[in-house]
PDB file of C-alpha atoms and ligand atoms in Angstrom:
ATOM      1  CA  MET A   1      -0.539  15.306 -11.851  1.00 96.00           C
ATOM      2  CA  ARG A   2       2.590  17.119 -10.701  1.00 97.00           C
ATOM      3  CA  ILE A   3       5.612  14.793 -10.428  1.00 98.00           C
ATOM      4  CA  GLN A   4       8.533  15.701  -8.173  1.00 98.00           C
ATOM      5  CA  LYS A   5      11.628  13.500  -8.103  1.00 98.00           C
ATOM      6  CA  PHE A   6      14.289  13.364  -5.406  1.00 98.00           C
ATOM      7  CA  GLU A   7      17.427  11.330  -4.804  1.00 98.00           C
ATOM      8  CA  VAL A   8      17.334  11.006  -1.035  1.00 98.00           C
ATOM      9  CA  VAL A   9      14.522  12.030   1.321  1.00 98.00           C
ATOM     10  CA  GLU A  10      13.511  11.061   4.827  1.00 97.00           C
ATOM     11  CA  SER A  11      10.016   9.974   3.802  1.00 97.00           C
ATOM     12  CA  THR A  12       8.024  10.637   0.636  1.00 98.00           C
ATOM     13  CA  ASN A  13       4.817  10.477   2.718  1.00 97.00           C
ATOM     14  CA  ASP A  14       6.059  13.436   4.776  1.00 97.00           C
ATOM     15  CA  LEU A  15       6.716  15.487   1.611  1.00 98.00           C
ATOM     16  CA  ALA A  16       3.226  14.727   0.326  1.00 98.00           C
ATOM     17  CA  ARG A  17       1.714  15.634   3.709  1.00 98.00           C
ATOM     18  CA  LYS A  18       3.558  18.994   3.731  1.00 98.00           C
ATOM     19  CA  TYR A  19       2.396  19.698   0.159  1.00 98.00           C
ATOM     20  CA  ILE A  20      -1.247  19.238   1.178  1.00 98.00           C
ATOM     21  CA  LEU A  21      -0.867  21.277   4.367  1.00 98.00           C
ATOM     22  CA  GLU A  22       0.637  24.144   2.322  1.00 98.00           C
ATOM     23  CA  GLY A  23      -2.738  24.409   0.610  1.00 97.00           C
ATOM     24  CA  ASN A  24      -1.824  23.048  -2.842  1.00 97.00           C
ATOM     25  CA  LYS A  25      -4.880  21.943  -4.784  1.00 96.00           C
ATOM     26  CA  GLU A  26      -3.409  19.875  -7.626  1.00 96.00           C
ATOM     27  CA  PRO A  27      -2.651  16.168  -7.106  1.00 97.00           C
ATOM     28  CA  ALA A  28       1.060  15.359  -6.944  1.00 98.00           C
ATOM     29  CA  ALA A  29       3.450  12.418  -6.844  1.00 98.00           C
ATOM     30  CA  PHE A  30       6.629  12.547  -4.756  1.00 98.00           C
ATOM     31  CA  VAL A  31       9.207  10.042  -5.939  1.00 98.00           C
ATOM     32  CA  ALA A  32      12.546   9.226  -4.303  1.00 98.00           C
ATOM     33  CA  GLU A  33      15.424   6.877  -5.060  1.00 98.00           C
ATOM     34  CA  HIS A  34      16.101   6.316  -1.388  1.00 98.00           C
ATOM     35  CA  GLN A  35      14.389   7.020   1.930  1.00 97.00           C
ATOM     36  CA  THR A  36      16.313   7.384   5.162  1.00 96.00           C
ATOM     37  CA  ARG A  37      13.160   7.034   7.275  1.00 96.00           C
ATOM     38  CA  GLY A  38      10.679   5.124   5.087  1.00 95.00           C
ATOM     39  CA  LYS A  39       7.475   4.593   7.011  1.00 92.00           C
ATOM     40  CA  GLY A  40       5.439   1.425   7.449  1.00 90.00           C
ATOM     41  CA  ARG A  41       2.316   0.805   9.447  1.00 85.00           C
ATOM     42  CA  LEU A  42       2.343   0.959  13.270  1.00 83.00           C
ATOM     43  CA  GLY A  43       5.634   2.888  13.317  1.00 85.00           C
ATOM     44  CA  ARG A  44       7.482   0.231  11.330  1.00 90.00           C
ATOM     45  CA  VAL A  45      10.244   0.951   8.854  1.00 93.00           C
ATOM     46  CA  TRP A  46      10.143   0.444   5.080  1.00 96.00           C
ATOM     47  CA  GLU A  47      13.565  -0.432   3.720  1.00 96.00           C
ATOM     48  CA  ASP A  48      14.786   0.120   0.164  1.00 96.00           C
ATOM     49  CA  GLU A  49      17.812  -0.427  -2.012  1.00 96.00           C
ATOM     50  CA  PRO A  50      18.735   2.951  -3.552  1.00 96.00           C
ATOM     51  CA  GLY A  51      17.593   3.214  -7.170  1.00 96.00           C
ATOM     52  CA  LYS A  52      16.110  -0.290  -7.227  1.00 98.00           C
ATOM     53  CA  SER A  53      12.839   0.356  -5.440  1.00 97.00           C
ATOM     54  CA  LEU A  54       9.837   2.436  -6.415  1.00 98.00           C
ATOM     55  CA  LEU A  55       9.182   4.849  -3.571  1.00 98.00           C
ATOM     56  CA  VAL A  56       6.280   7.139  -4.325  1.00 98.00           C
ATOM     57  CA  SER A  57       3.718   9.038  -2.297  1.00 98.00           C
ATOM     58  CA  PHE A  58       0.625  10.483  -3.898  1.00 98.00           C
ATOM     59  CA  ALA A  59      -0.845  13.668  -2.480  1.00 98.00           C
ATOM     60  CA  LEU A  60      -4.557  13.984  -3.170  1.00 97.00           C
ATOM     61  CA  PRO A  61      -5.769  17.310  -1.775  1.00 96.00           C
ATOM     62  CA  GLY A  62      -9.445  17.718  -0.891  1.00 94.00           C
ATOM     63  CA  SER A  63     -11.957  16.081   1.364  1.00 81.00           C
ATOM     64  CA  THR A  64     -13.493  13.624  -1.105  1.00 85.00           C
ATOM     65  CA  TYR A  65     -11.549  10.603   0.126  1.00 83.00           C
ATOM     66  CA  SER A  66     -13.014  10.353   3.566  1.00 83.00           C
ATOM     67  CA  ASN A  67     -11.719   6.810   3.950  1.00 90.00           C
ATOM     68  CA  PRO A  68      -7.905   6.669   3.595  1.00 91.00           C
ATOM     69  CA  PRO A  69      -7.648   2.930   4.442  1.00 92.00           C
ATOM     70  CA  LEU A  70      -9.974   2.076   1.548  1.00 94.00           C
ATOM     71  CA  LEU A  71      -7.692   4.053  -0.762  1.00 96.00           C
ATOM     72  CA  GLY A  72      -4.821   1.974   0.626  1.00 96.00           C
ATOM     73  CA  LEU A  73      -6.608  -1.266  -0.285  1.00 97.00           C
ATOM     74  CA  ALA A  74      -7.346   0.122  -3.750  1.00 97.00           C
ATOM     75  CA  THR A  75      -3.699   1.044  -4.263  1.00 98.00           C
ATOM     76  CA  ALA A  76      -2.659  -2.537  -3.449  1.00 98.00           C
ATOM     77  CA  VAL A  77      -5.008  -3.627  -6.247  1.00 98.00           C
ATOM     78  CA  PHE A  78      -3.479  -1.038  -8.639  1.00 98.00           C
ATOM     79  CA  VAL A  79      -0.034  -2.547  -7.947  1.00 98.00           C
ATOM     80  CA  GLY A  80      -1.551  -5.966  -8.665  1.00 98.00           C
ATOM     81  CA  GLU A  81      -3.074  -4.727 -11.941  1.00 98.00           C
ATOM     82  CA  TYR A  82       0.395  -3.664 -13.011  1.00 98.00           C
ATOM     83  CA  LEU A  83       1.765  -7.123 -12.091  1.00 98.00           C
ATOM     84  CA  ASP A  84      -0.991  -8.664 -14.243  1.00 98.00           C
ATOM     85  CA  LEU A  85       0.415  -6.791 -17.245  1.00 98.00           C
ATOM     86  CA  LEU A  86       3.793  -8.570 -16.987  1.00 98.00           C
ATOM     87  CA  PRO A  87       2.286 -11.061 -15.976  1.00 97.00           C
ATOM     88  CA  VAL A  88       3.335 -12.051 -12.457  1.00 98.00           C
ATOM     89  CA  PRO A  89       0.862 -13.784 -10.087  1.00 98.00           C
ATOM     90  CA  TRP A  90      -0.001 -11.782  -6.979  1.00 98.00           C
ATOM     91  CA  GLU A  91      -2.130 -11.782  -3.881  1.00 98.00           C
ATOM     92  CA  THR A  92      -3.167  -9.262  -1.256  1.00 97.00           C
ATOM     93  CA  LYS A  93      -2.505  -9.362   2.450  1.00 95.00           C
ATOM     94  CA  TRP A  94      -4.943  -7.300   4.438  1.00 94.00           C
ATOM     95  CA  PRO A  95      -4.703  -4.412   4.982  1.00 92.00           C
ATOM     96  CA  ASN A  96      -1.771  -3.005   3.070  1.00 90.00           C
ATOM     97  CA  ASP A  97       0.511  -5.498   1.349  1.00 95.00           C
ATOM     98  CA  VAL A  98       0.935  -7.104  -2.048  1.00 98.00           C
ATOM     99  CA  LEU A  99       2.578 -10.534  -2.098  1.00 98.00           C
ATOM    100  CA  ILE A 100       4.085 -12.700  -4.810  1.00 98.00           C
ATOM    101  CA  GLU A 101       4.058 -16.384  -3.886  1.00 97.00           C
ATOM    102  CA  GLY A 102       3.539 -15.480  -0.243  1.00 95.00           C
ATOM    103  CA  LYS A 103       6.390 -12.974  -0.137  1.00 97.00           C
ATOM    104  CA  LYS A 104       5.949  -9.254   0.283  1.00 97.00           C
ATOM    105  CA  VAL A 105       6.681  -7.187  -2.832  1.00 98.00           C
ATOM    106  CA  ALA A 106       4.891  -3.963  -1.900  1.00 98.00           C
ATOM    107  CA  GLY A 107       3.695  -2.086   1.157  1.00 97.00           C
ATOM    108  CA  ILE A 108       1.135   0.705   1.014  1.00 97.00           C
ATOM    109  CA  LEU A 109       0.729   3.448   3.607  1.00 96.00           C
ATOM    110  CA  PRO A 110      -2.354   5.688   3.362  1.00 95.00           C
ATOM    111  CA  GLU A 111      -2.632   8.630   5.733  1.00 95.00           C
ATOM    112  CA  GLY A 112      -5.482  11.078   6.195  1.00 96.00           C
ATOM    113  CA  ILE A 113      -4.263  14.674   6.482  1.00 97.00           C
ATOM    114  CA  TRP A 114      -6.237  16.726   8.983  1.00 96.00           C
ATOM    115  CA  GLN A 115      -6.415  20.454   9.640  1.00 95.00           C
ATOM    116  CA  ASP A 116      -9.768  21.486  11.107  1.00 91.00           C
ATOM    117  CA  GLY A 117     -11.180  18.454   9.237  1.00 93.00           C
ATOM    118  CA  LEU A 118      -9.866  16.230   6.483  1.00 94.00           C
ATOM    119  CA  VAL A 119      -7.912  18.275   3.900  1.00 96.00           C
ATOM    120  CA  GLY A 120      -6.432  15.465   1.842  1.00 97.00           C
ATOM    121  CA  VAL A 121      -5.042  11.975   1.657  1.00 97.00           C
ATOM    122  CA  VAL A 122      -1.531  10.705   1.138  1.00 97.00           C
ATOM    123  CA  VAL A 123      -0.910   7.218  -0.233  1.00 97.00           C
ATOM    124  CA  GLY A 124       2.639   5.947  -0.057  1.00 98.00           C
ATOM    125  CA  VAL A 125       3.841   2.955  -2.063  1.00 98.00           C
ATOM    126  CA  GLY A 126       7.052   1.027  -1.525  1.00 98.00           C
ATOM    127  CA  LEU A 127       7.491  -1.466  -4.355  1.00 98.00           C
ATOM    128  CA  ASN A 128      10.488  -3.785  -4.669  1.00 98.00           C
ATOM    129  CA  VAL A 129      11.095  -3.516  -8.402  1.00 98.00           C
ATOM    130  CA  ASN A 130      14.710  -4.609  -8.904  1.00 98.00           C
ATOM    131  CA  GLN A 131      15.675  -5.215  -5.278  1.00 97.00           C
ATOM    132  CA  ASP A 132      18.050  -8.068  -4.496  1.00 96.00           C
ATOM    133  CA  GLU A 133      18.445  -7.449  -0.767  1.00 93.00           C
ATOM    134  CA  PHE A 134      15.606  -7.606   1.714  1.00 93.00           C
ATOM    135  CA  PRO A 135      15.152  -6.999   5.445  1.00 89.00           C
ATOM    136  CA  ASP A 136      16.205 -10.041   7.498  1.00 87.00           C
ATOM    137  CA  ASP A 137      13.019 -10.213   9.547  1.00 82.00           C
ATOM    138  CA  THR A 138      10.649 -10.629   6.629  1.00 86.00           C
ATOM    139  CA  GLU A 139       9.742 -12.863   3.707  1.00 94.00           C
ATOM    140  CA  ALA A 140      10.170 -10.481   0.791  1.00 97.00           C
ATOM    141  CA  THR A 141      10.730 -10.567  -2.941  1.00 98.00           C
ATOM    142  CA  SER A 142      11.015  -8.198  -5.906  1.00 98.00           C
ATOM    143  CA  ILE A 143       9.362  -8.035  -9.316  1.00 98.00           C
ATOM    144  CA  LYS A 144      12.775  -8.776 -10.827  1.00 98.00           C
ATOM    145  CA  HIS A 145      13.032 -12.047  -8.887  1.00 97.00           C
ATOM    146  CA  ALA A 146       9.535 -13.117  -9.892  1.00 98.00           C
ATOM    147  CA  PHE A 147       9.649 -11.921 -13.491  1.00 98.00           C
ATOM    148  CA  GLY A 148      13.246 -12.949 -14.199  1.00 97.00           C
ATOM    149  CA  GLN A 149      14.507  -9.613 -15.482  1.00 97.00           C
ATOM    150  CA  ALA A 150      15.030  -6.079 -14.299  1.00 98.00           C
ATOM    151  CA  LEU A 151      12.463  -3.428 -15.242  1.00 98.00           C
ATOM    152  CA  PRO A 152      12.575   0.370 -15.297  1.00 98.00           C
ATOM    153  CA  VAL A 153      11.199   1.704 -12.012  1.00 98.00           C
ATOM    154  CA  GLU A 154       9.270   4.281 -14.096  1.00 98.00           C
ATOM    155  CA  GLN A 155       7.070   1.540 -15.567  1.00 98.00           C
ATOM    156  CA  PRO A 156       4.986   0.765 -12.453  1.00 98.00           C
ATOM    157  CA  LEU A 157       5.214   4.463 -11.542  1.00 98.00           C
ATOM    158  CA  MET A 158       3.465   5.469 -14.779  1.00 98.00           C
ATOM    159  CA  TYR A 159       0.749   2.858 -14.256  1.00 98.00           C
ATOM    160  CA  LEU A 160       0.101   4.041 -10.690  1.00 98.00           C
ATOM    161  CA  ILE A 161      -0.031   7.694 -11.801  1.00 98.00           C
ATOM    162  CA  TYR A 162      -2.604   6.740 -14.447  1.00 98.00           C
ATOM    163  CA  ARG A 163      -4.808   4.988 -11.849  1.00 98.00           C
ATOM    164  CA  MET A 164      -4.342   7.680  -9.208  1.00 97.00           C
ATOM    165  CA  GLU A 165      -5.442  10.348 -11.681  1.00 96.00           C
ATOM    166  CA  GLN A 166      -8.613   8.326 -12.194  1.00 96.00           C
ATOM    167  CA  VAL A 167      -9.108   8.236  -8.431  1.00 95.00           C
ATOM    168  CA  TYR A 168      -8.731  12.008  -8.324  1.00 94.00           C
ATOM    169  CA  GLU A 169     -11.222  12.420 -11.170  1.00 93.00           C
ATOM    170  CA  GLN A 170     -13.589  10.103  -9.256  1.00 92.00           C
ATOM    171  CA  ILE A 171     -14.047   7.694 -12.117  1.00 94.00           C
ATOM    172  CA  VAL A 172     -12.906   4.659 -10.147  1.00 94.00           C
ATOM    173  CA  ASP A 173     -15.375   2.026  -9.008  1.00 94.00           C
ATOM    174  CA  PHE A 174     -14.268   1.222  -5.464  1.00 94.00           C
ATOM    175  CA  SER A 175     -16.722  -1.629  -5.016  1.00 95.00           C
ATOM    176  CA  GLU A 176     -15.228  -3.413  -8.019  1.00 97.00           C
ATOM    177  CA  ILE A 177     -11.712  -2.815  -6.686  1.00 97.00           C
ATOM    178  CA  LEU A 178     -12.700  -4.092  -3.236  1.00 97.00           C
ATOM    179  CA  ALA A 179     -14.094  -7.238  -4.878  1.00 97.00           C
ATOM    180  CA  THR A 180     -10.705  -7.771  -6.547  1.00 98.00           C
ATOM    181  CA  PHE A 181      -8.891  -7.202  -3.236  1.00 97.00           C
ATOM    182  CA  LYS A 182     -11.091  -9.867  -1.608  1.00 97.00           C
ATOM    183  CA  ASP A 183     -10.660 -12.253  -4.509  1.00 97.00           C
ATOM    184  CA  LYS A 184      -6.882 -11.906  -4.239  1.00 98.00           C
ATOM    185  CA  PHE A 185      -6.863 -12.206  -0.429  1.00 96.00           C
ATOM    186  CA  LYS A 186      -5.793 -15.811  -0.151  1.00 93.00           C
ATOM    187  CA  SER A 187      -6.397 -15.958   3.607  1.00 92.00           C
ATOM    188  CA  MET A 188     -10.150 -15.427   3.161  1.00 94.00           C
ATOM    189  CA  GLY A 189     -12.009 -18.296   4.801  1.00 93.00           C
ATOM    190  CA  LYS A 190      -8.846 -19.535   6.471  1.00 91.00           C
ATOM    191  CA  LYS A 191      -7.615 -19.560  10.050  1.00 90.00           C
ATOM    192  CA  LEU A 192      -5.400 -16.614  10.821  1.00 89.00           C
ATOM    193  CA  ARG A 193      -3.265 -15.567  13.716  1.00 86.00           C
ATOM    194  CA  VAL A 194      -3.816 -11.963  14.612  1.00 84.00           C
ATOM    195  CA  ARG A 195      -1.426  -9.933  16.707  1.00 81.00           C
ATOM    196  CA  SER A 196      -2.137  -6.607  18.391  1.00 76.00           C
ATOM    197  CA  ASN A 197       0.309  -5.172  20.912  1.00 74.00           C
ATOM    198  CA  ASP A 198       1.447  -8.328  22.682  1.00 77.00           C
ATOM    199  CA  GLN A 199      -1.776 -10.276  22.321  1.00 80.00           C
ATOM    200  CA  VAL A 200      -2.265 -13.072  19.814  1.00 82.00           C
ATOM    201  CA  TRP A 201      -5.642 -14.509  18.780  1.00 81.00           C
ATOM    202  CA  GLU A 202      -6.873 -16.948  16.213  1.00 88.00           C
ATOM    203  CA  GLY A 203      -9.809 -16.374  13.930  1.00 92.00           C
ATOM    204  CA  THR A 204     -11.158 -17.093  10.491  1.00 94.00           C
ATOM    205  CA  ALA A 205     -11.260 -14.284   7.941  1.00 94.00           C
ATOM    206  CA  VAL A 206     -14.910 -14.018   6.895  1.00 96.00           C
ATOM    207  CA  ASP A 207     -15.200 -10.797   4.901  1.00 96.00           C
ATOM    208  CA  ILE A 208     -13.841  -7.337   4.184  1.00 96.00           C
ATOM    209  CA  GLU A 209     -16.441  -4.612   4.636  1.00 95.00           C
ATOM    210  CA  GLU A 210     -17.075  -1.694   2.290  1.00 93.00           C
ATOM    211  CA  ASP A 211     -14.990   0.607   4.468  1.00 92.00           C
ATOM    212  CA  GLY A 212     -12.039  -1.808   4.271  1.00 93.00           C
ATOM    213  CA  SER A 213     -12.356  -3.377   7.753  1.00 93.00           C
ATOM    214  CA  LEU A 214     -11.679  -7.074   8.149  1.00 93.00           C
ATOM    215  CA  ILE A 215     -14.296  -9.321   9.765  1.00 94.00           C
ATOM    216  CA  LEU A 216     -12.930 -12.242  11.733  1.00 92.00           C
ATOM    217  CA  ASN A 217     -14.877 -15.103  13.219  1.00 95.00           C
ATOM    218  CA  MET A 218     -13.360 -15.760  16.624  1.00 92.00           C
ATOM    219  CA  GLU A 219     -14.946 -18.826  18.175  1.00 90.00           C
ATOM    220  CA  GLY A 220     -18.361 -17.912  16.809  1.00 93.00           C
ATOM    221  CA  LYS A 221     -18.073 -14.213  17.617  1.00 95.00           C
ATOM    222  CA  LEU A 222     -17.681 -11.777  14.710  1.00 95.00           C
ATOM    223  CA  VAL A 223     -15.031  -9.134  15.336  1.00 91.00           C
ATOM    224  CA  THR A 224     -14.435  -6.110  13.105  1.00 91.00           C
ATOM    225  CA  LEU A 225     -10.829  -5.031  12.753  1.00 89.00           C
ATOM    226  CA  GLY A 226      -9.848  -1.618  11.452  1.00 86.00           C
ATOM    227  CA  TRP A 227      -6.703  -0.547   9.712  1.00 79.00           C
ATOM    228  CA  GLY A 228      -3.735  -0.083  12.016  1.00 70.00           C
ATOM    229  CA  GLU A 229      -4.949  -2.394  14.742  1.00 70.00           C
ATOM    230  CA  VAL A 230      -3.473  -5.752  13.930  1.00 74.00           C
ATOM    231  CA  THR A 231      -0.859  -7.756  12.087  1.00 79.00           C
ATOM    232  CA  LEU A 232      -1.856 -11.000  10.378  1.00 77.00           C
ATOM    233  CA  ARG A 233       0.508 -13.922  10.815  1.00 75.00           C
TER     234      ARG A 233
HETATM  235  P1  ATP B   1       3.203  -7.219   8.260  1.00 87.80           P
HETATM  236  O1  ATP B   1       3.836  -7.464   6.937  1.00 87.80           O
HETATM  237  O2  ATP B   1       3.870  -7.928   9.367  1.00 87.80           O
HETATM  238  O3  ATP B   1       1.716  -7.347   8.239  1.00 87.80           O
HETATM  239  P2  ATP B   1       2.768  -4.469   8.108  1.00 87.80           P
HETATM  240  O4  ATP B   1       1.917  -4.731   6.951  1.00 87.80           O
HETATM  241  O5  ATP B   1       2.153  -3.823   9.256  1.00 87.80           O
HETATM  242  O6  ATP B   1       3.474  -5.765   8.611  1.00 87.80           O
HETATM  243  P3  ATP B   1       4.227  -2.559   6.640  1.00 87.80           P
HETATM  244  O7  ATP B   1       3.798  -1.314   7.260  1.00 87.80           O
HETATM  245  O8  ATP B   1       3.648  -2.929   5.329  1.00 87.80           O
HETATM  246  O9  ATP B   1       4.070  -3.713   7.689  1.00 87.80           O
HETATM  247  O10 ATP B   1       5.786  -2.553   6.417  1.00 87.80           O
HETATM  248  C1  ATP B   1       6.741  -2.629   7.429  1.00 87.80           C
HETATM  249  C2  ATP B   1       7.293  -4.037   7.537  1.00 87.80           C
HETATM  250  O11 ATP B   1       7.589  -4.567   6.252  1.00 87.80           O
HETATM  251  C3  ATP B   1       8.613  -4.061   8.289  1.00 87.80           C
HETATM  252  O12 ATP B   1       8.391  -4.336   9.625  1.00 87.80           O
HETATM  253  C4  ATP B   1       9.433  -5.148   7.594  1.00 87.80           C
HETATM  254  O13 ATP B   1       9.196  -6.378   8.223  1.00 87.80           O
HETATM  255  C5  ATP B   1       8.833  -5.242   6.216  1.00 87.80           C
HETATM  256  N1  ATP B   1       9.633  -4.556   5.183  1.00 87.80           N
HETATM  257  C6  ATP B   1      10.364  -3.426   5.263  1.00 87.80           C
HETATM  258  N2  ATP B   1      10.897  -3.101   4.088  1.00 87.80           N
HETATM  259  C7  ATP B   1      10.495  -4.046   3.197  1.00 87.80           C
HETATM  260  C8  ATP B   1      10.721  -4.263   1.826  1.00 87.80           C
HETATM  261  N3  ATP B   1      11.448  -3.454   1.085  1.00 87.80           N
HETATM  262  N4  ATP B   1      10.138  -5.346   1.260  1.00 87.80           N
HETATM  263  C9  ATP B   1       9.375  -6.188   1.968  1.00 87.80           C
HETATM  264  N5  ATP B   1       9.135  -6.050   3.277  1.00 87.80           N
HETATM  265  C10 ATP B   1       9.681  -4.985   3.899  1.00 87.80           C
END
């Protein structure tokens, strides 16, 4: 895997996207110390503290990964596997977050890259490693706060590179990873509030399908929700 490091960029996902669109065939990791326009889901912003956050986007060229959201779920599990090594307890929040004691520690942003068909996938990871300051509007934490000491940002980076190389070599069992995501999804079986645009509904999380969609039971009616549609509250 090619690793490219930067001090300040607008968005590591945009660098990875450009790399794929230029026709590069080797997988690559774009790492930055700070993003001026870090991207979240649904046009949201990912904030960092320069040098204290892991900001990495993986570029996986090729058309093998026809389901970018599923790769996003898998990457949340890879972050969790790293937390297990410390160990720090973790949980998943569908579709793209990793939480520690209910607070967000990582956000994942997968994007399919299209040019006359799918030409690759980008998976961005924002992980609060040593962060002490968090956005006001959110319940967030860092590994440092949970673990009690600062860690080199390279440590989770190396673990994610190791797992992403396995993804590229297609030796990763996605059904096993999905089972872990479900197991760590603490809202499974519970009542959830779901927000899309300005609408709010209530439903019970029943299952996550093989393609990564969430199944909600809404007053007896099963509704399938895809990535990018809703926010769980
Ligand atoms: P939600 O957490 O409400 O489900 P989301 O999963 O759609 O939102 P993301 O795309 O993961 O959101 O990330 C963007 C949101 O995450 C922002 O709106 C902000 O509330 C929060 N956020 C931004 N930066 C950080 C950070 N460093 N740590 C934790 N949360 C953050």
